XYZ file of C-alpha atoms in Angstrom:
426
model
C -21.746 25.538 -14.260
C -18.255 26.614 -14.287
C -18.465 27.682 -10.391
C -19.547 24.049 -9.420
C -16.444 22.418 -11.615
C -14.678 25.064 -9.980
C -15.538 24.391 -6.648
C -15.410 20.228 -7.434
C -11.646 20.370 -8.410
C -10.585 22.956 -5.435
C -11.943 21.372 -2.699
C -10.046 18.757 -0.305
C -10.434 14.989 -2.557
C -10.221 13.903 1.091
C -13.628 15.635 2.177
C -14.798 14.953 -1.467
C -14.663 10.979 -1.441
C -15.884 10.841 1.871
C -19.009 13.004 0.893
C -19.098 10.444 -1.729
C -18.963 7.215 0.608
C -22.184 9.111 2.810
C -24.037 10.347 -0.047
C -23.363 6.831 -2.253
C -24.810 4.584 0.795
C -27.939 7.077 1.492
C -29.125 7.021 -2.285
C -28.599 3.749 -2.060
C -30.779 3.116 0.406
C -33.470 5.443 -1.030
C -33.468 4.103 -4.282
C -32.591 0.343 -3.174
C -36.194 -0.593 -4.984
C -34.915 1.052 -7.957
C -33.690 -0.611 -10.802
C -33.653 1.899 -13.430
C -31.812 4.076 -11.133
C -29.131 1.234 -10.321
C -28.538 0.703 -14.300
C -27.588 4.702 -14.770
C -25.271 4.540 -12.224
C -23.669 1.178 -12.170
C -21.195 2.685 -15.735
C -19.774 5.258 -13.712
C -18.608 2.972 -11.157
C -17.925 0.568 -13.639
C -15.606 3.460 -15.492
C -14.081 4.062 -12.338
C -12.691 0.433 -12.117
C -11.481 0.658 -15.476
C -8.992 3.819 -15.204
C -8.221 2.226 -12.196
C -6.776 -1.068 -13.935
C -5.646 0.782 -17.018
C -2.598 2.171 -14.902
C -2.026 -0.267 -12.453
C 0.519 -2.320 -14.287
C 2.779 0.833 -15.771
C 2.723 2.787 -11.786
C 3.960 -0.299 -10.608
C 6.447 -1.371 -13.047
C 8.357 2.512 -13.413
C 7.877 2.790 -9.503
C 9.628 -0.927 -8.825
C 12.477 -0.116 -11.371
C 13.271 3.262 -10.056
C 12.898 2.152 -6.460
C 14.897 -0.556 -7.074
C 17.925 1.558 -9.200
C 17.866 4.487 -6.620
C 20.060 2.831 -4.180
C 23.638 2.427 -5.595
C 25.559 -0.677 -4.694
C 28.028 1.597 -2.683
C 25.336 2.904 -0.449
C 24.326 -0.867 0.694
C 27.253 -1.591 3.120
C 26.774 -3.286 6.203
C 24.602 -0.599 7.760
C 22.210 -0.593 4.931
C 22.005 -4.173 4.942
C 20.918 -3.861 7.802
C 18.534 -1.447 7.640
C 17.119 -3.163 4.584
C 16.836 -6.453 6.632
C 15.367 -4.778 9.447
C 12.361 -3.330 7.236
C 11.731 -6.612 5.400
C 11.692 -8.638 8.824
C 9.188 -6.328 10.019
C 7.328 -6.340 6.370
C 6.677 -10.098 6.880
C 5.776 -9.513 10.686
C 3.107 -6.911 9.397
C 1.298 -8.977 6.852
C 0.728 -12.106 9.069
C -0.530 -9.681 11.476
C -2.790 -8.667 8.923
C -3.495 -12.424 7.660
C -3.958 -12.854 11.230
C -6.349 -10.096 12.504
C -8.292 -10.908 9.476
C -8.510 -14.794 9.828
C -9.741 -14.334 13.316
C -12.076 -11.389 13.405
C -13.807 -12.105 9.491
C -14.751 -8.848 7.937
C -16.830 -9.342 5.249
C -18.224 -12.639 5.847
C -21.662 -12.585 5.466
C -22.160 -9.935 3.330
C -22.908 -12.048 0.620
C -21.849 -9.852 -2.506
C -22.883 -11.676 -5.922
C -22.146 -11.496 -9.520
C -21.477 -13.287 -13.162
C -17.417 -13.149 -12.222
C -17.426 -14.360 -8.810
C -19.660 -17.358 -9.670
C -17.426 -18.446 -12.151
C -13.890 -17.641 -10.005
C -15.224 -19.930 -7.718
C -14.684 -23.091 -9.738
C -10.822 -22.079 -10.184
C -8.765 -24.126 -8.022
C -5.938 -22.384 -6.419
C -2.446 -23.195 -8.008
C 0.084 -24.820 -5.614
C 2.444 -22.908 -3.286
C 5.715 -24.629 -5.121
C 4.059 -23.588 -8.267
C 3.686 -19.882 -7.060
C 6.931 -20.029 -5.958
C 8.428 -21.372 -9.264
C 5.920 -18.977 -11.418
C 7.737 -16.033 -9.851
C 10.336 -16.407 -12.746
C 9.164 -15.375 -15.445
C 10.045 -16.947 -18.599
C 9.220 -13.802 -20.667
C 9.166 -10.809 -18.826
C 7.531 -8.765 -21.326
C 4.699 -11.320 -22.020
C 3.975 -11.405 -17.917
C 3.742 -7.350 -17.792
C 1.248 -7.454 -21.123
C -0.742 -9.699 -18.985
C -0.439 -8.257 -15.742
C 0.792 -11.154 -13.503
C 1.903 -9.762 -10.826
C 4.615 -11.772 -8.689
C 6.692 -12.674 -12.150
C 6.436 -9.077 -13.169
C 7.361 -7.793 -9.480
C 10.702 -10.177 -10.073
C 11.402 -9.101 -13.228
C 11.229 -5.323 -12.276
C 13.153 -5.362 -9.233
C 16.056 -7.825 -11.302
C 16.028 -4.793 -14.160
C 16.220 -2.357 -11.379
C 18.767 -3.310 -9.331
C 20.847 -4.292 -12.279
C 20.333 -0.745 -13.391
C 22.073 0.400 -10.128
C 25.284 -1.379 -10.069
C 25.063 0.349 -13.947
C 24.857 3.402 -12.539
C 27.864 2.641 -10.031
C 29.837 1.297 -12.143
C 33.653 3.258 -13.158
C 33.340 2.242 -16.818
C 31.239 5.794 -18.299
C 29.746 4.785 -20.852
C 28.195 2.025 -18.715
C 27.059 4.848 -16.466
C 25.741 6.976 -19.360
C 23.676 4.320 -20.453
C 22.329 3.042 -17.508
C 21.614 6.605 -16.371
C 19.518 7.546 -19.673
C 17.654 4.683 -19.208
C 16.583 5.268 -15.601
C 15.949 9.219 -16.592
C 12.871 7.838 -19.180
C 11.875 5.298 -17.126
C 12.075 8.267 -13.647
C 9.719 9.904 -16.806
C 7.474 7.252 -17.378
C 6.933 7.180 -13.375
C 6.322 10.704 -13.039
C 3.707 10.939 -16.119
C 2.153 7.585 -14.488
C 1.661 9.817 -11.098
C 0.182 12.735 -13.140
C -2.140 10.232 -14.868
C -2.865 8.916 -11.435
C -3.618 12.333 -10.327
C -6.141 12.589 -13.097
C -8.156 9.446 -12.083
C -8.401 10.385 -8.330
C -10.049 13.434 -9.496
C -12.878 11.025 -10.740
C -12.341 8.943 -7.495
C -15.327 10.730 -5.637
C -18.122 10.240 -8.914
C -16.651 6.526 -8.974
C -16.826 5.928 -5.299
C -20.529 7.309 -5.355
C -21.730 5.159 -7.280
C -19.898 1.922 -6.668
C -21.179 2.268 -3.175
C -24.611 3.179 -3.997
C -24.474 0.361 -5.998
C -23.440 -1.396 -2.657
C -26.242 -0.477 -0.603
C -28.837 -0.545 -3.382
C -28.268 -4.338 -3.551
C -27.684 -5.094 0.620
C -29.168 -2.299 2.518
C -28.169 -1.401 5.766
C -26.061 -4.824 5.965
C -23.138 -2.727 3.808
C -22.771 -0.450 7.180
C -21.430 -3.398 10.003
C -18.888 -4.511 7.374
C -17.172 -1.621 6.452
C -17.337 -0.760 10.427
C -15.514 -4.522 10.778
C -13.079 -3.592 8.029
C -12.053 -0.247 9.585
C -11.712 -1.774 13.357
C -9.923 -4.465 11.866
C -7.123 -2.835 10.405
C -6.449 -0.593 13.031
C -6.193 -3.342 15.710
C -3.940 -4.881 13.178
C -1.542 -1.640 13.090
C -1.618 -1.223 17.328
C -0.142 -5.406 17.514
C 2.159 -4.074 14.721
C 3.051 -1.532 17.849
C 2.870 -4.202 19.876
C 4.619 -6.898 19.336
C 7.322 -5.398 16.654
C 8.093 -2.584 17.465
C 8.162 -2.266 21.280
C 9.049 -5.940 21.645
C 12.073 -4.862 18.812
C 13.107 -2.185 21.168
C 13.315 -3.764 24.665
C 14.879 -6.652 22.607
C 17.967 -4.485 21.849
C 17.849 -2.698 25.291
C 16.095 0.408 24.227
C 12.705 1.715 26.678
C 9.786 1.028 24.033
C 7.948 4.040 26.238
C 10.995 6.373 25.303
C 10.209 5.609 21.890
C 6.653 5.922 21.379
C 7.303 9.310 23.519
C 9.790 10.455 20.712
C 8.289 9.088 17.421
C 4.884 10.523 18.673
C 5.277 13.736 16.975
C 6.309 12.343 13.447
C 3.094 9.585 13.587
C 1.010 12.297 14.109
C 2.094 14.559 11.365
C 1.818 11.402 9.423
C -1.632 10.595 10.170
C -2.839 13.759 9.360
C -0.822 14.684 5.974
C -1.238 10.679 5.047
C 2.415 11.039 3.117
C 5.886 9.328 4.521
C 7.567 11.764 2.541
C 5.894 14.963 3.721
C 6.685 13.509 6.809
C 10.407 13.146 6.312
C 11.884 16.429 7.976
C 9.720 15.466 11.523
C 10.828 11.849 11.513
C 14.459 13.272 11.177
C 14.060 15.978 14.192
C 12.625 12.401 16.074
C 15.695 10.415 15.154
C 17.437 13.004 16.334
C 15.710 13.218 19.170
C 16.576 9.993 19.832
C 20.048 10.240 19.803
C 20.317 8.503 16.108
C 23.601 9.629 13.835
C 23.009 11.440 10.831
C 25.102 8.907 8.629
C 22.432 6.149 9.836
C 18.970 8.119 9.338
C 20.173 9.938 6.066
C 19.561 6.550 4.713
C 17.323 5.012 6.621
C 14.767 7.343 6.714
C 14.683 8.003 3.150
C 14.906 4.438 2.331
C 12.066 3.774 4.431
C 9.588 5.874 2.802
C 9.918 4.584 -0.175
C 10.314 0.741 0.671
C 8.832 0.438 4.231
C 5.128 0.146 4.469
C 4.131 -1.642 7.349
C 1.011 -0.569 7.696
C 0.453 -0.935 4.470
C 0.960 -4.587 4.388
C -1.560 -5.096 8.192
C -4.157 -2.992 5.757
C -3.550 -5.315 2.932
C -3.983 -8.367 4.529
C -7.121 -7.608 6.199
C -8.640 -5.993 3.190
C -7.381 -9.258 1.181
C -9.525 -11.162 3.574
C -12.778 -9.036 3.653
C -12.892 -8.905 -0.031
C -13.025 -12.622 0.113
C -14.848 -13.059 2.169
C -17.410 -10.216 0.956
C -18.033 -12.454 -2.434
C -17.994 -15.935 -0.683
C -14.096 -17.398 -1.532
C -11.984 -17.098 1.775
C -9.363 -17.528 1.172
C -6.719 -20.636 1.324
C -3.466 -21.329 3.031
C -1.719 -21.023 -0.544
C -3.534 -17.666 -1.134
C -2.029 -15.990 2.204
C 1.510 -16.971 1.167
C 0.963 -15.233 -2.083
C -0.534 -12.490 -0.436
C 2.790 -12.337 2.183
C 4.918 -13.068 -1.250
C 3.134 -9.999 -3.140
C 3.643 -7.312 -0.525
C 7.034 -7.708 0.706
C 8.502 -7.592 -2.957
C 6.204 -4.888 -3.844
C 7.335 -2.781 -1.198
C 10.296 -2.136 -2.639
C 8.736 0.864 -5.201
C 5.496 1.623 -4.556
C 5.416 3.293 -1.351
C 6.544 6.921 -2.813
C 3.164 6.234 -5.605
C 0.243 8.334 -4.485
C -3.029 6.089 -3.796
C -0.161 3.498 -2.927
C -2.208 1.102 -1.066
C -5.240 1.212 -3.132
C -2.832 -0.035 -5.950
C -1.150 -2.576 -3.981
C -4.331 -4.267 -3.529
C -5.434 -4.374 -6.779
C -2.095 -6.248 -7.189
C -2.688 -8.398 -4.532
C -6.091 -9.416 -5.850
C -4.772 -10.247 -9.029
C -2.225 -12.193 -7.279
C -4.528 -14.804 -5.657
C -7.502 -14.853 -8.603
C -9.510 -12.464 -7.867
C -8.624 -10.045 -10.168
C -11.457 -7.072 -10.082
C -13.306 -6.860 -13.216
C -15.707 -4.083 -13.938
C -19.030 -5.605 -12.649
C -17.876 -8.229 -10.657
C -18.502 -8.562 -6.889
C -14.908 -7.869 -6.124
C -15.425 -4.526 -7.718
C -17.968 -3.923 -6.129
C -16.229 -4.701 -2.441
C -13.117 -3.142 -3.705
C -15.348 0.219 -4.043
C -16.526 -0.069 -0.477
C -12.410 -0.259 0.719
C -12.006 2.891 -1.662
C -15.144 4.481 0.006
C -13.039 4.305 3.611
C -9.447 4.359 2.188
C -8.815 7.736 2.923
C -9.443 6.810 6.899
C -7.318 3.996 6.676
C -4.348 5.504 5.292
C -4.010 8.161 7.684
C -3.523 4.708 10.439
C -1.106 2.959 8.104
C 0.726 5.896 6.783
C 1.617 6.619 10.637
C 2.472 3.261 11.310
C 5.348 3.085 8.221
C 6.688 6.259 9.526
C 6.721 4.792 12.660
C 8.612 1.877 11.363
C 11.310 3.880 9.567
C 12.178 5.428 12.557
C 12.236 1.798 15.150
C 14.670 0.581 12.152
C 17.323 3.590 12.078
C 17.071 3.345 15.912
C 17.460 -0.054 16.206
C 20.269 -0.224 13.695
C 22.074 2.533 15.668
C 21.632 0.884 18.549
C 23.226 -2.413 16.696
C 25.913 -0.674 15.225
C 26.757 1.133 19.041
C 26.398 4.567 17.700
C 23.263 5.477 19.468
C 24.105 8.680 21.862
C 22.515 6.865 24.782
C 22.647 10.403 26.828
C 20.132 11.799 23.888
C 17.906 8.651 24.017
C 17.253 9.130 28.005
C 16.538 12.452 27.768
């Protein structure tokens, strides 16, 4: 017994979920006739969701405020405005690619996912887009993170954090003494939030199991052709991300968007395969070298961006928005997508450097537009099919925000005039 717990927790979590995913939709096929079979299962999925809620709101709260307080007033001068802007632009460009891709191609719909909880979201009526807007002040910040709402709470954190910042900065030291405690337990908080996260991936392969044989128990062989339309989805999403930001962004500020897919090649594939913008930092520097970019621009940049660029985390979120929706029946509306756009680019500002980021930022964005995933529900349910492939699509969007760090310090250099043009073309 000890062996096979020994064996469970040493083996890759990658190779372990995926294992999961197969084995979860072949029982479920096998035992699709089987209701007594479907009831033992269905709690440890159900558990699954649970751990998976209980930590959502303190990862994202400690990662925002740290994020957010990391970056010293001093640091943002005029090259790491623009930087910043640069990301953000591109942010916003990502997400309506994902809105996009998703709006046109329709994963999900027709899958036909039921339960309790969906039935009775569906008579909500979605709030206003001036009332979104105006509900993203909160009028008591602590009340908003007890309840979890997600855009007021995003606000409030990044407020806290960036006043926490020009604390840090500032020359009076007992200012700087306090502000500096208070980000060291709330860098503590973060940190035991990552170990805790830690500890519930660990489960992630006995939850994914059976949330997906739960899955294919209920629809058959229908599950397959939706998580295939999911997958395709998102990674036509991240090559117009290519596309039409990046290249177009490049042979906008005279810079050969061939030279630069040439250069950043090596760090996107070292991010695909290690799935970590941070791993990935020292390559991404050696590419923008490479590219002729000055150490005083990418020793910010670069950093920066893997913590608050996620590009390809925001294409994946807005298709997986969509296919969720559509999976239980409630596309969703023009206001919804805002929200969606809203949620992302202000969340990108911490949670980038959390591990399992963009499993996280979607239960966030879910909760954002009402439909929050609550253990039974058909959201859950389609939630645990996106966790069945996540692994696969974070090796595409992991590559594409390193690829994105590096077009911004480029780009900026190239702004700025202190790109070594000689370096580029060689």
């Amino acid at each position: 017994m000890l062996s096979i717990f020994k064996l469970y927790f040493q083996s890759n979590l990658l190779i372990r979920i995926l294992l999961a995913l197969v084995l979860g939709a072949i029982f479920g096929l096998i035992f699709q006739d089987s209701p007594t079979v479907l009831a033992i299962l269905s709690p440890f999925g159900e558990l699954f969701v649970r751990l998976l809620k209980m930590i959502v709101v303190p990862v994202i709260a400690a990662t925002l405020i740290v994020g957010a307080s990391s970056i010293t007033p001093s640091q943002l001068g005029r090259i790491g405005l623009k930087t910043m802007l640069y990301y953000i632009i591109t942010s916003i460009f990502a997400i309506l690619i994902g809105l996009g891709v998703g709006t046109l191609l329709k994963p999900g719909l027709g899958l036909q996912l039921t339960a309790q909880s969906a039935v009775d979201g569906k008579a909500a009526e979605a709030p206003s887009m001036l009332n979104v807007l105006l509900e993203i002040v909160p009028t008591n910040p602590i009340g908003v993170i007890a309840d979890g709402q997600v855009l007021p709470m995003i606000f409030f954190c990044l407020m806290f954090g960036i006043a926490l910042a020009f604390g840090r900065d500032s020359s009076d030291a007992q200012i700087q003494k306090s502000s500096d405690t208070v980000y060291a337990f709330v860098d503590g908080v973060s940190q035991a939030m990552f170990r805790i996260v830690g500890w519930v991936m660990q489960y992630a392969p006995i939850g994914v199991f059976a949330l997906i044989f739960v899955v294919f128990a209920k629809n058959g062989t229908a599950a397959f052709g939706s998580l295939a339309g999911v997958t395709a989805s998102v990674y036509l999403g991240l090559l117009l991300q290519v596309a039409l930001v990046y290249c177009i962004s490049c042979a906008i500020f005279r810079l050969s968007p061939w030279i630069f897919l040439k250069k950043v090649r090596p760090a996107m594939i070292t991010a695909f395969v290690t799935r970590s913008s941070g791993a990935t930092l020292p390559v991404s520097v050696q590419s923008a070298e490479s590219m002729g970019v000055p150490k005083h621009i990418y020793s910010f940049g670069l950093p920066v961006g893997s913590t608050m660029n996620m590009d390809g985390t925001t294409v994946y979120l807005g298709v997986c928005a969509i296919f969720i929706a559509n999976a239980v029946g409630m596309p969703l509306t023009p206001e919804q997508m805002m929200t969606v756009t809203l949620t992302t680019v202000l969340a990108a500002v911490g949670t980038a450097g959390v591990p399992g980021a963009g499993a996280i930022m979607l239960l966030m964005v879910l909760e954002s537009i009402g439909l929050p995933v609550e253990t039974g529900s058909a959201v859950a349910i389609a939630y645990g099919m996106i966790l069945g492939i996540e692994a696969l699509l974070d090796m595409g969007r992991t590559a594409m925000n390193v690829v994105g760090d590096i077009a911004g310090v480029a780009i900026v250099a190239k702004h700025e005039k202190s790109l070594d043009e000689a370096t580029w073309r060689a």
